[in-house]
mmCIF file of C-alpha atoms and ligand atoms in Angstrom:
data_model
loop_
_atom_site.group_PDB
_atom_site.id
_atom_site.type_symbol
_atom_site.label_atom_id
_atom_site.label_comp_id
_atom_site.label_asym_id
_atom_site.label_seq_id
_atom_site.Cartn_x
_atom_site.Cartn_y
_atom_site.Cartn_z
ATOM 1 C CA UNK A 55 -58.869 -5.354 47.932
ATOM 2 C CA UNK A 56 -58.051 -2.982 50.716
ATOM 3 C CA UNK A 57 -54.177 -3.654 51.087
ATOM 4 C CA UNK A 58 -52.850 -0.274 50.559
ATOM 5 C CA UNK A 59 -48.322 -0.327 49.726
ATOM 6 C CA UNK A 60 -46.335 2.534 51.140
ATOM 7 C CA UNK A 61 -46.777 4.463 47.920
ATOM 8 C CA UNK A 62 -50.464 4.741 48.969
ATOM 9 C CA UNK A 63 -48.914 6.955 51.976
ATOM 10 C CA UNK A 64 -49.405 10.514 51.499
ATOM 11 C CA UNK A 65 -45.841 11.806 52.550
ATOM 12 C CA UNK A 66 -44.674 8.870 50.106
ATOM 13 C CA UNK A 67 -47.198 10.588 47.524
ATOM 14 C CA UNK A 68 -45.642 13.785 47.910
ATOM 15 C CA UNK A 69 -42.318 12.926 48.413
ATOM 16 C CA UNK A 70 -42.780 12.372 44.364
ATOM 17 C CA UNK A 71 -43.404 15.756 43.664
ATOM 18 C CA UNK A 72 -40.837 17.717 46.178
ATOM 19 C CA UNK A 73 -37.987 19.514 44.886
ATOM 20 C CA UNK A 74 -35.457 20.324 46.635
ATOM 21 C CA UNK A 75 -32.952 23.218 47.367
ATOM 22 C CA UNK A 76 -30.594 23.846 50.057
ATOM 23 C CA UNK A 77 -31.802 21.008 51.998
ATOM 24 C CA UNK A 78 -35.260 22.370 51.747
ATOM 25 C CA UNK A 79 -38.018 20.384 49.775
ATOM 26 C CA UNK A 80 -40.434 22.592 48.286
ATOM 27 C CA UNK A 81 -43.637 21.365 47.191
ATOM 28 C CA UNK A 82 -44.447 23.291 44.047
ATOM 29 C CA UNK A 83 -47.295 25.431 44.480
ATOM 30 C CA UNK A 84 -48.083 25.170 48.413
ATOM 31 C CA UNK A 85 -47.014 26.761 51.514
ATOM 32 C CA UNK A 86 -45.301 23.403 53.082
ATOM 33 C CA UNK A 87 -41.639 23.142 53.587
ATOM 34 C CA UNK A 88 -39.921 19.763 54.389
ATOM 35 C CA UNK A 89 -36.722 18.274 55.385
ATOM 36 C CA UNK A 90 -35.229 14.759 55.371
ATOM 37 C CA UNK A 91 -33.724 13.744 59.077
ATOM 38 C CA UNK A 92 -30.667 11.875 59.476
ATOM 39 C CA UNK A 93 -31.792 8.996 58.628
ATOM 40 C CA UNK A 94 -33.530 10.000 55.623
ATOM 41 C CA UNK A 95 -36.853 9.948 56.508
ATOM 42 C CA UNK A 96 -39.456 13.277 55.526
ATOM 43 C CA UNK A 97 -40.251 15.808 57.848
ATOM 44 C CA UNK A 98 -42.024 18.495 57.549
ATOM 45 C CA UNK A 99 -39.979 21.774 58.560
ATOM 46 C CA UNK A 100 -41.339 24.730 60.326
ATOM 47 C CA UNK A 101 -39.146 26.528 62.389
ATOM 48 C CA UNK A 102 -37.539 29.715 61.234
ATOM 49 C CA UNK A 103 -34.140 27.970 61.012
ATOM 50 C CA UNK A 104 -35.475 25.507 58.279
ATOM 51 C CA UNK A 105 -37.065 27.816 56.444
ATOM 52 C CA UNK A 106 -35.261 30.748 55.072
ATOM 53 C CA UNK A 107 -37.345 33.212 53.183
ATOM 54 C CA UNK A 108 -39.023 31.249 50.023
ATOM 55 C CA UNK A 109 -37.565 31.338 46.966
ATOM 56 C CA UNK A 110 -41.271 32.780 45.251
ATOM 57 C CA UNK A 111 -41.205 35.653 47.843
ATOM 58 C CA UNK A 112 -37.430 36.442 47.131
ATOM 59 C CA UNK A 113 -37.697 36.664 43.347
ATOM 60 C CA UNK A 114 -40.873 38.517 43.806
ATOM 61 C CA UNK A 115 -39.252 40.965 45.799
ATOM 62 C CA UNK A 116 -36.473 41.139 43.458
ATOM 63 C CA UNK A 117 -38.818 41.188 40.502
ATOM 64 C CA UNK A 118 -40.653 44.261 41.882
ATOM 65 C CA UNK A 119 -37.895 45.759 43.015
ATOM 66 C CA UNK A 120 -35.814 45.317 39.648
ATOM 67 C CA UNK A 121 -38.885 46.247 37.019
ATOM 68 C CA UNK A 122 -41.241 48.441 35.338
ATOM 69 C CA UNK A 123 -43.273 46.775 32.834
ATOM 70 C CA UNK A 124 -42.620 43.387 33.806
ATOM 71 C CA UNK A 125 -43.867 42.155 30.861
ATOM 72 C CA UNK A 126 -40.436 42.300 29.176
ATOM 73 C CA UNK A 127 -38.553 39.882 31.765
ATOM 74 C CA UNK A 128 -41.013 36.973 30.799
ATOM 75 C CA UNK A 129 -38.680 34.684 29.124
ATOM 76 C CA UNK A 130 -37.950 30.807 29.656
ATOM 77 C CA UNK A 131 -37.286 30.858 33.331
ATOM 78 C CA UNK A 132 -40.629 33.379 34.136
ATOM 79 C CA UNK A 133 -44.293 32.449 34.342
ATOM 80 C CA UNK A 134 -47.354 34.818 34.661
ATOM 81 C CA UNK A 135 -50.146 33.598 37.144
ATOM 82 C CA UNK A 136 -53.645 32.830 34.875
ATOM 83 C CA UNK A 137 -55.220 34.208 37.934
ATOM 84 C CA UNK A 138 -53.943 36.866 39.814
ATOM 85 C CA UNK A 139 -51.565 37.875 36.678
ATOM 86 C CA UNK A 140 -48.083 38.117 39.105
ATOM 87 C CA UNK A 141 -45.004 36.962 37.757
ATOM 88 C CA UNK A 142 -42.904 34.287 39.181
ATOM 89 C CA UNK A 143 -40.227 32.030 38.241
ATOM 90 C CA UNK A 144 -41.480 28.858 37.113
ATOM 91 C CA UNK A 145 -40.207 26.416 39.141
ATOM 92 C CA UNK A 146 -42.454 28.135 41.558
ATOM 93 C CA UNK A 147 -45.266 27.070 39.332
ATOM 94 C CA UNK A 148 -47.030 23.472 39.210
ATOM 95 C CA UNK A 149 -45.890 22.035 35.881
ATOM 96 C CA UNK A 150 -48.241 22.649 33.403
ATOM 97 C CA UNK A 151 -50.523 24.511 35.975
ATOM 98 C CA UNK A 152 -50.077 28.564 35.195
ATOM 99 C CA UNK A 153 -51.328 29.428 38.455
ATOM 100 C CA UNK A 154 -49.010 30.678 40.983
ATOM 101 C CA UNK A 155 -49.083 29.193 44.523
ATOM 102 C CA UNK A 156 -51.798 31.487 45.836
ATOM 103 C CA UNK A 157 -54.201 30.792 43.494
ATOM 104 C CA UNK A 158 -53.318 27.160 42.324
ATOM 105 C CA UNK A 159 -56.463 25.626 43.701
ATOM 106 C CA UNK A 160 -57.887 27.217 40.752
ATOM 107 C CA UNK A 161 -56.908 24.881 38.791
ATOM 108 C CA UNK A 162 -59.238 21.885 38.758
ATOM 109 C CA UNK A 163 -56.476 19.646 38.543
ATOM 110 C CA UNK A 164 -54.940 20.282 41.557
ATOM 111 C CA UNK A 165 -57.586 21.475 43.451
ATOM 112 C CA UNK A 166 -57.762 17.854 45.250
ATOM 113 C CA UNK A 167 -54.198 18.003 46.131
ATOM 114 C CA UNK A 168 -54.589 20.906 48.115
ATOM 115 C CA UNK A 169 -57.475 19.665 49.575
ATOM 116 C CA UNK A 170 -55.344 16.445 50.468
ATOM 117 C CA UNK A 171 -53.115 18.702 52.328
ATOM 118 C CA UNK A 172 -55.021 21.052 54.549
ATOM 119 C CA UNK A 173 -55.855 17.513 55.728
ATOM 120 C CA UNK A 174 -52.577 16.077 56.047
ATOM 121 C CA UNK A 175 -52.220 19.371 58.020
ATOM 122 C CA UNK A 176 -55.064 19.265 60.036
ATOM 123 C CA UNK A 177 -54.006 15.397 60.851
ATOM 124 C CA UNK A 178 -50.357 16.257 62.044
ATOM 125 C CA UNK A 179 -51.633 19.453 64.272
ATOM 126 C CA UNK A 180 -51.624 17.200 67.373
ATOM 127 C CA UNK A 181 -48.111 15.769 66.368
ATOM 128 C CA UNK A 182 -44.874 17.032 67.715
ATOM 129 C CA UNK A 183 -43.919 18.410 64.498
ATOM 130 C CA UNK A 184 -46.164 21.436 62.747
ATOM 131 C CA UNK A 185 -47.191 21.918 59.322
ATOM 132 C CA UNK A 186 -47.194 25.400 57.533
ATOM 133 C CA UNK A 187 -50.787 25.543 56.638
ATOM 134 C CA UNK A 188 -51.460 25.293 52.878
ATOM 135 C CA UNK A 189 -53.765 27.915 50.874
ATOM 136 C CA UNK A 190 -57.008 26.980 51.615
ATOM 137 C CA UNK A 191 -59.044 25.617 48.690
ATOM 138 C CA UNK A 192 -61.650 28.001 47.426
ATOM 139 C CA UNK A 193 -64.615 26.246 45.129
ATOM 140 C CA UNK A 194 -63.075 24.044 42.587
ATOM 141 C CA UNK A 195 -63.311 24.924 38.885
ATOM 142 C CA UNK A 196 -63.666 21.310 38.011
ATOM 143 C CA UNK A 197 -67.701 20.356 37.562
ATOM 144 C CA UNK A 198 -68.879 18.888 40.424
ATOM 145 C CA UNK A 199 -72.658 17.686 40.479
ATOM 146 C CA UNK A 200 -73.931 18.692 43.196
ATOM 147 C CA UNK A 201 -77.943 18.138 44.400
ATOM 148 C CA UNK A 202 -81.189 19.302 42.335
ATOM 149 C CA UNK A 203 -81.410 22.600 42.097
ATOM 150 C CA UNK A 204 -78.480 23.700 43.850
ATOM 151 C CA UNK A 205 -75.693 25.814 42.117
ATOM 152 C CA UNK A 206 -72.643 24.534 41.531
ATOM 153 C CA UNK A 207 -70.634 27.239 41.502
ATOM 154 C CA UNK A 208 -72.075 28.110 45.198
ATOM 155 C CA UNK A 209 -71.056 24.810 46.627
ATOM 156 C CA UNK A 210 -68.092 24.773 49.067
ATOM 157 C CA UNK A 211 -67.722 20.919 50.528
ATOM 158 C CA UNK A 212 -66.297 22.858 53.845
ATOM 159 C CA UNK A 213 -69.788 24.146 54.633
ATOM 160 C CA UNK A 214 -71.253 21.661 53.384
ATOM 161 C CA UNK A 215 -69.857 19.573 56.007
ATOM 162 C CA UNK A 216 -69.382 21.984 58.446
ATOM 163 C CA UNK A 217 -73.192 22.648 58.954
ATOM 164 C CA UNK A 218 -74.486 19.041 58.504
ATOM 165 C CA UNK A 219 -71.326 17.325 60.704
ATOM 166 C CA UNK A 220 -70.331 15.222 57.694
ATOM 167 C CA UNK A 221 -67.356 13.052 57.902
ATOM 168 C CA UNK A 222 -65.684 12.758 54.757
ATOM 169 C CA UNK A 223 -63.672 9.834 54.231
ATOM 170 C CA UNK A 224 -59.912 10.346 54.948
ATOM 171 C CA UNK A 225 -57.347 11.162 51.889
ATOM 172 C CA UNK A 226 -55.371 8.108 53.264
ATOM 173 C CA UNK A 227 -58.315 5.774 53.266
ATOM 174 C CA UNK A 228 -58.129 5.649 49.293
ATOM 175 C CA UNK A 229 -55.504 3.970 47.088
ATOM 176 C CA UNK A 230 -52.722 6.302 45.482
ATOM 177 C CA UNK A 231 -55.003 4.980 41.734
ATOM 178 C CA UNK A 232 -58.148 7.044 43.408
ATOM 179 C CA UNK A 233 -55.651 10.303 44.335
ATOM 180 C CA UNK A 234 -55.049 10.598 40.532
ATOM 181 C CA UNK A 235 -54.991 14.227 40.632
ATOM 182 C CA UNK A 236 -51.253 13.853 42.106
ATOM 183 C CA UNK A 237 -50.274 12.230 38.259
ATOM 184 C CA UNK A 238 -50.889 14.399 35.715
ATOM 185 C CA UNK A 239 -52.777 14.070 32.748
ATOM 186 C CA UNK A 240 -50.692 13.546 29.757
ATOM 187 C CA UNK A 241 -53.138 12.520 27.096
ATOM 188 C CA UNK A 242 -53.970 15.000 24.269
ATOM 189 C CA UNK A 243 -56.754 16.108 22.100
ATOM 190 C CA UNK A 244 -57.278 14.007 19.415
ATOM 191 C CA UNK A 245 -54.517 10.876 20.473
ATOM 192 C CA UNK A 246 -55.243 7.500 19.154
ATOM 193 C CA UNK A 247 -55.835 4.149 21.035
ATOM 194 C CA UNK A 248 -57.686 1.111 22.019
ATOM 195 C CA UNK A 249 -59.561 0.608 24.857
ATOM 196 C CA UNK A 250 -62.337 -1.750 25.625
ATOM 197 C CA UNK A 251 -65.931 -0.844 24.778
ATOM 198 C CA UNK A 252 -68.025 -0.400 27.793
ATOM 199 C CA UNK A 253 -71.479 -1.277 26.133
ATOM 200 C CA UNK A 254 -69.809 -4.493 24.743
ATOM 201 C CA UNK A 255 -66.638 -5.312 26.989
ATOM 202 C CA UNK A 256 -65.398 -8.395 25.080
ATOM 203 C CA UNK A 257 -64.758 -5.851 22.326
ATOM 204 C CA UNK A 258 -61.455 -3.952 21.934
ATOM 205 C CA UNK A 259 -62.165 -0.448 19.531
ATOM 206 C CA UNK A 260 -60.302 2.244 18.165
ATOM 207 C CA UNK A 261 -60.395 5.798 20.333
ATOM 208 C CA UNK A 262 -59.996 9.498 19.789
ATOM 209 C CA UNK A 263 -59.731 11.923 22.370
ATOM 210 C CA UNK A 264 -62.327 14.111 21.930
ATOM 211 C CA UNK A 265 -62.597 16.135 25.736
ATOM 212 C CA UNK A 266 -60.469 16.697 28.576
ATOM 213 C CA UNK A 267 -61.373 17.980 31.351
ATOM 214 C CA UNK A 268 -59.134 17.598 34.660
ATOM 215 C CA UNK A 269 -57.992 13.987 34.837
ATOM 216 C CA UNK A 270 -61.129 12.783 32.931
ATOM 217 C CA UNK A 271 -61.117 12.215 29.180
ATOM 218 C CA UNK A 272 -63.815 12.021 26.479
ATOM 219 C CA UNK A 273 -63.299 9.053 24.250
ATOM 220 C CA UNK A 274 -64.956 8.715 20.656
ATOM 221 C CA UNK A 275 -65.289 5.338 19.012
ATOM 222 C CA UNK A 276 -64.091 6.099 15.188
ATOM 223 C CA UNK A 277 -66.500 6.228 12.925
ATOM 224 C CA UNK A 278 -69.055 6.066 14.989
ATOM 225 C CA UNK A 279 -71.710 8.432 16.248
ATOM 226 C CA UNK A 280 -70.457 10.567 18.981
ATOM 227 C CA UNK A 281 -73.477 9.771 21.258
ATOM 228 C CA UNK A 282 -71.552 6.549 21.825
ATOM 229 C CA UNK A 283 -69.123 8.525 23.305
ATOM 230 C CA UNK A 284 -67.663 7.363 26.826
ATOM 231 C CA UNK A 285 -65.512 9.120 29.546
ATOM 232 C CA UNK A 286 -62.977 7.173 31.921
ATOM 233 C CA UNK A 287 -60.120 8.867 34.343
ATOM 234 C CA UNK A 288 -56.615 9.004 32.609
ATOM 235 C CA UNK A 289 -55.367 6.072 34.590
ATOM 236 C CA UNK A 290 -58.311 3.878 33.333
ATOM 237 C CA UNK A 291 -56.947 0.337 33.259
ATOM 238 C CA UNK A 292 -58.981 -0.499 30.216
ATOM 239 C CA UNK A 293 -57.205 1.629 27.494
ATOM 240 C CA UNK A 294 -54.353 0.602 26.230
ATOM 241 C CA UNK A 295 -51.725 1.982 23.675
ATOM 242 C CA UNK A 296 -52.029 1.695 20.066
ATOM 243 C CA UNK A 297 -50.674 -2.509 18.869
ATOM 244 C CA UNK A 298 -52.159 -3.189 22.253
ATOM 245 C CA UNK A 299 -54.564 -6.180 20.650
ATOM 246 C CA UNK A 300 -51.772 -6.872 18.038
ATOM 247 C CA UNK A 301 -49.095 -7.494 20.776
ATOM 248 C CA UNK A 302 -51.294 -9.674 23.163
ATOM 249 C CA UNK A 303 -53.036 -11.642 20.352
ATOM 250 C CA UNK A 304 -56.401 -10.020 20.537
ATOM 251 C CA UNK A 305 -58.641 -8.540 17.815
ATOM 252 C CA UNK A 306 -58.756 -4.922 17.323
ATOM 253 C CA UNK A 307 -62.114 -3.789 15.892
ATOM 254 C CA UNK A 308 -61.086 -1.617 13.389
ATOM 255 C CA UNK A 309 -62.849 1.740 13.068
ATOM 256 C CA UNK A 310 -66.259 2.166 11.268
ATOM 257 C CA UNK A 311 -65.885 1.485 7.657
ATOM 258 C CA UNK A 312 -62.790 -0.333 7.710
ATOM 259 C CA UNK A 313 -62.724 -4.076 6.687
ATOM 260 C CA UNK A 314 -60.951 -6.038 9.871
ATOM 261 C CA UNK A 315 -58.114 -7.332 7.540
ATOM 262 C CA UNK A 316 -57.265 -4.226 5.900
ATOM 263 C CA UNK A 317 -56.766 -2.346 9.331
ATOM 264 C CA UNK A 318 -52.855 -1.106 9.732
ATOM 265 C CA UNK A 319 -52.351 1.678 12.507
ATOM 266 C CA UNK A 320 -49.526 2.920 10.875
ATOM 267 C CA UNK A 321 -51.243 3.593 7.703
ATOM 268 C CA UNK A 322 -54.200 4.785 9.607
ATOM 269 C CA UNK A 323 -52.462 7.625 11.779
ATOM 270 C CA UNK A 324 -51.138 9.024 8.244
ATOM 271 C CA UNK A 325 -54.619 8.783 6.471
ATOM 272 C CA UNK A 326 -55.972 11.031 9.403
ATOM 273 C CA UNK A 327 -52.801 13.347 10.190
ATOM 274 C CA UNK A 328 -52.959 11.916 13.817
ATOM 275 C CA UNK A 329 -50.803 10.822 16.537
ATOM 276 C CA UNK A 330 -51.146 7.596 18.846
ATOM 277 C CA UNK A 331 -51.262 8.260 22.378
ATOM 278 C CA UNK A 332 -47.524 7.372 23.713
ATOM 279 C CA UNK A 333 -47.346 4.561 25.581
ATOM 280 C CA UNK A 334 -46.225 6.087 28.825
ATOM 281 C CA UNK A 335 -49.301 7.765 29.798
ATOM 282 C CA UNK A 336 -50.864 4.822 30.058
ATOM 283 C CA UNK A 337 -51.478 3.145 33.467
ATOM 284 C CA UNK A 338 -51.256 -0.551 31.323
ATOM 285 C CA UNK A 339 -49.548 -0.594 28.454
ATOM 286 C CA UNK A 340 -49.463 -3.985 28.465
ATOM 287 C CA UNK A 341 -50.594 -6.972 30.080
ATOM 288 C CA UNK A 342 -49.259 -7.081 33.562
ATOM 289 C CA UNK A 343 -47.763 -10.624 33.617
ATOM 290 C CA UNK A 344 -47.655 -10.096 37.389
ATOM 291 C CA UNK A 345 -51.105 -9.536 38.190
ATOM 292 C CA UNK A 346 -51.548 -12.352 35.686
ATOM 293 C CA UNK A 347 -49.588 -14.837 36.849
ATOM 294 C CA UNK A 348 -51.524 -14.404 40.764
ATOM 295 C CA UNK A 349 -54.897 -14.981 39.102
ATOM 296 C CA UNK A 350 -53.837 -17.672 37.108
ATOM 297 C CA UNK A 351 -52.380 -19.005 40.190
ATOM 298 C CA UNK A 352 -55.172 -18.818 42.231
ATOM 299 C CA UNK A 353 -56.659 -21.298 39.805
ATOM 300 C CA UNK A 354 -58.539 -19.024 37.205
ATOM 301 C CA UNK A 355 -57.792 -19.833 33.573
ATOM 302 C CA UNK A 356 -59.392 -18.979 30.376
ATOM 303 C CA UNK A 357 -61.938 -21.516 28.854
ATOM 304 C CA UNK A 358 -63.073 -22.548 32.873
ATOM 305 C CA UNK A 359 -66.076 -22.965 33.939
ATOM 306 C CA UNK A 360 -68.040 -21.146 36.606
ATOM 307 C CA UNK A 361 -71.229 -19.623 37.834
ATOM 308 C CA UNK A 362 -71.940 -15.738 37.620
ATOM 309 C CA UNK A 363 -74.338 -13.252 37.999
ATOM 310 C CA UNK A 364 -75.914 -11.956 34.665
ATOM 311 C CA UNK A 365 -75.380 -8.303 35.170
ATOM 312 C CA UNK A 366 -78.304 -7.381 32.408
ATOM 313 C CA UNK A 367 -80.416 -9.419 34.645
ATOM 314 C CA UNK A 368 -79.249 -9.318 38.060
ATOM 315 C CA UNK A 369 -81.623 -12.206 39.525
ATOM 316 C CA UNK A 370 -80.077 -15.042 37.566
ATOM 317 C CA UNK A 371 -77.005 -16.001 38.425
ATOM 318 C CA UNK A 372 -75.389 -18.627 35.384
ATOM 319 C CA UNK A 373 -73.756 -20.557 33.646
ATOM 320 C CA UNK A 374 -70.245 -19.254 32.670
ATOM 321 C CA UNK A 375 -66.659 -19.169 31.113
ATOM 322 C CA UNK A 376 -63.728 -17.748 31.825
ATOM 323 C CA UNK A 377 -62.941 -15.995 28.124
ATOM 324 C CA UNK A 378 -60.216 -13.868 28.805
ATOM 325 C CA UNK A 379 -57.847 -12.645 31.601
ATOM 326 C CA UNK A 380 -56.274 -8.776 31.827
ATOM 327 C CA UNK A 381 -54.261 -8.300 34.309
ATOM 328 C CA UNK A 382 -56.317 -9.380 37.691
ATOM 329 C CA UNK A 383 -59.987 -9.127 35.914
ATOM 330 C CA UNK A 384 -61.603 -11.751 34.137
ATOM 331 C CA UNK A 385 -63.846 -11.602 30.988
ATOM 332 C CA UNK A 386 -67.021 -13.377 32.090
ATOM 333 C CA UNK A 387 -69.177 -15.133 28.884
ATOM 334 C CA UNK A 388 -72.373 -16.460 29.505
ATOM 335 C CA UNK A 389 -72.551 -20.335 27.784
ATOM 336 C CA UNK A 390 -75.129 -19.998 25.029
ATOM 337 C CA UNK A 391 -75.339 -16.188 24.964
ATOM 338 C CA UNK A 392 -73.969 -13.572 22.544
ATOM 339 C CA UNK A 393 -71.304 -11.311 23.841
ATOM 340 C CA UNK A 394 -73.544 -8.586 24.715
ATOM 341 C CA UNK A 395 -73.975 -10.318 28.506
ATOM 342 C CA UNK A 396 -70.347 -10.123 28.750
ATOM 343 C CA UNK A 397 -68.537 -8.529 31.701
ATOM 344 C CA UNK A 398 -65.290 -7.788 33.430
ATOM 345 C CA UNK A 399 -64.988 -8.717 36.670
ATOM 346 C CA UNK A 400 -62.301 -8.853 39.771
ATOM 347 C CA UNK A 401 -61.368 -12.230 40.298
ATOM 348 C CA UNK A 402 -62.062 -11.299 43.403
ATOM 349 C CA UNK A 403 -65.383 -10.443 42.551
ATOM 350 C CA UNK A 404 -68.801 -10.662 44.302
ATOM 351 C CA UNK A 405 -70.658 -11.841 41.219
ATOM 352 C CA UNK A 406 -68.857 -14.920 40.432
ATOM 353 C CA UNK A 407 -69.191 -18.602 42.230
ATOM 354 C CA UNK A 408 -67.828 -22.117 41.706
ATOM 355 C CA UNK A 409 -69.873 -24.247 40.006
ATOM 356 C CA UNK A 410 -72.358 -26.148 41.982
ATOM 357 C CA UNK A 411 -72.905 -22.432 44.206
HETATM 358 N N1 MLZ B 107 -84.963 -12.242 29.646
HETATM 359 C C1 MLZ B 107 -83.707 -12.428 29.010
HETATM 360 C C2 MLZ B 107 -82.758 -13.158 29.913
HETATM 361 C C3 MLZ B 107 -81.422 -13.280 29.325
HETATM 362 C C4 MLZ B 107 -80.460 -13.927 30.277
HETATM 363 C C5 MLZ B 107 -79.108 -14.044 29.699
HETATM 364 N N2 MLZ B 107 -78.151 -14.433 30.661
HETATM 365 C C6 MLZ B 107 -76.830 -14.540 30.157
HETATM 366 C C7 MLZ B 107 -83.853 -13.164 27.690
HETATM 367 O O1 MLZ B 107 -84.435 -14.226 27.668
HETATM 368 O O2 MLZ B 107 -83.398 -12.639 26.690
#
């Protein structure tokens, strides 16, 4: 689906993340200033007159004026940059980020972001109104796969494009879900959920964090053999907050070793001194009755009949069921076949036909 809402706007996307002081909206950890006009709508700010020296520039002043071994002013209100080792005040900081504004591209997380800007700069050059140009992005920290036998750590998408006259697709071609680098990732190292199994989808596990790395995390399926391990983004709309299965009537499979009946997730988090992960960081903790309701109003229902593409086998296209519906994707079983043909799909999906197709 390509509709995109206003929050899939950038300047709606930031507006999220601007703080504001003196009628100045600073977003943390880059060079751009904004204002709101009178009838409330962003701009971005760049003459003198809007901008009065920075806050971060101020302070530092102050701070270098004011002290010898630094070190002693760190307290609650005071950062020091994992990078470049200056001290700033913290609201001057991305939450979370401990990189200072010069050098926050270093962090993988929010590498994109600034990425997302010099564009939104480079975009708004040609309007009437200019943009203070953000820090521009060195390499990103984050892995990035690049091509056989090329190094990583060498690879700079600028040149990349620059020499071969790419065009990369524009930040505000993607949905705000894609830009997750603009949410942050609040899941932990060993939280608890459930979460659907991507080798068999009709199946809902138990998970353990195991890995983070930017917005990505490392699940583990308890008791099983880490090479079963999976990874999804941290906005994945197929794991779901411990009770999830419990609360919408489907079956949890409990973790390796544990008899289905005898599985309690209260009991559980004690017998392995863990926590669950809280249901806020999750981008569905529930089923969205919503997104329900317009399938199921388009006409899909569980237990109908259809025709679909066999995934495993991609030349056959048969016959099928409807066996469950999350949100707006449908759990696709193949009549006669064990679960392990199973799929999720869209319901506005490619793969699937009316009977008779
Ligand atoms: N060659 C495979 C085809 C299975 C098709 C299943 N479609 C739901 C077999 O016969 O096992």
């Amino acid at each position: 689906m390509s509709s995109h809402s206003s929050s899939d706007d950038p300047l709606a996307l930031i507006k999220n993340v601007i703080k504001w002081k003196d009628g100045v909206g600073y977003l943390p950890g880059s060079v751009c200033r904004f204002k709101l006009d009178e009838a409330g709508d962003l701009l971005l700010a760049d003459d003198e007159a809007d901008l009065e020296e920075e806050p971060f520039r101020k302070r530092q002043k102050l701070m270098t004026a004011k002290i010898g071994n630094d070190d002693e002013f760190i307290d609650s209100e005071m950062a020091r940059c994992r990078n470049c080792k200056t001290l700033g005040h913290k609201s001057d900081f991305l939450k979370d980020s401990n990189f200072c504004k010069d050098c926050v591209h270093l962090n993988p997380l929010y590498y994109k972001m600034f990425k997302q800007l010099s564009q939104l700069y480079d975009e708004s050059k040609n309007d009437t109104q200019k943009l203070s140009r953000p820090a521009t992005p060195t390499a990103p920290s984050a892995p990035l796969v690049t091509f056989n036998h090329s190094d990583a750590k060498s690879f700079s998408w600028e040149s990349y494009i620059e020499q071969n006259n790419f065009t990369p697709i524009p930040f505000k071609s993607f949905l705000s879900s894609q830009l997750c680098q603009l949410q942050e990732n609040g899941f932990k190292l060993g939280m608890k959920m459930e979460g659907v199994d991507p080798f068999h989808p009709s199946r809902f596990c138990v998970l353990t964090v195991t890995e983070i790395i930017g917005f990505r995390l490392r699940l583990h399926f308890d008791g099983y053999k880490r090479k079963y391990d999976f990874w999804v983004n941290a906005n994945n709309e197929f794991i779901f907050p411990a009770g999830f299965c419990k609360a919408t009537h489907r079956q949890l499979e409990p973790p390796k070793g544990i008899a289905m009946d005898d599985f309690d997730w209260g009991r559980y988090l004690v017998e392995t001194k863990s926590v669950a992960a809280p249901a806020i960081l999750f981008t569905c903790p529930t089923d969205d009755r919503e997104k329900f309701a317009a399938v199921v109003s388009t006409g899909f229902n569980v237990g109908m009949k259809l025709e679909a593409v066999d995934k495993a086998n991609n030349n056959l296209v048969c016959v099928a069921s409807i066996k469950d519906i999350l949100n707006d994707h449908l759990l696709i079983h193949f009549d006669g076949w064990d679960d392990s043909y199973d799929y999720w799909a869209h319901y506005t999906s490619s793969l699937i036909h009316p009977i008779n197709w």
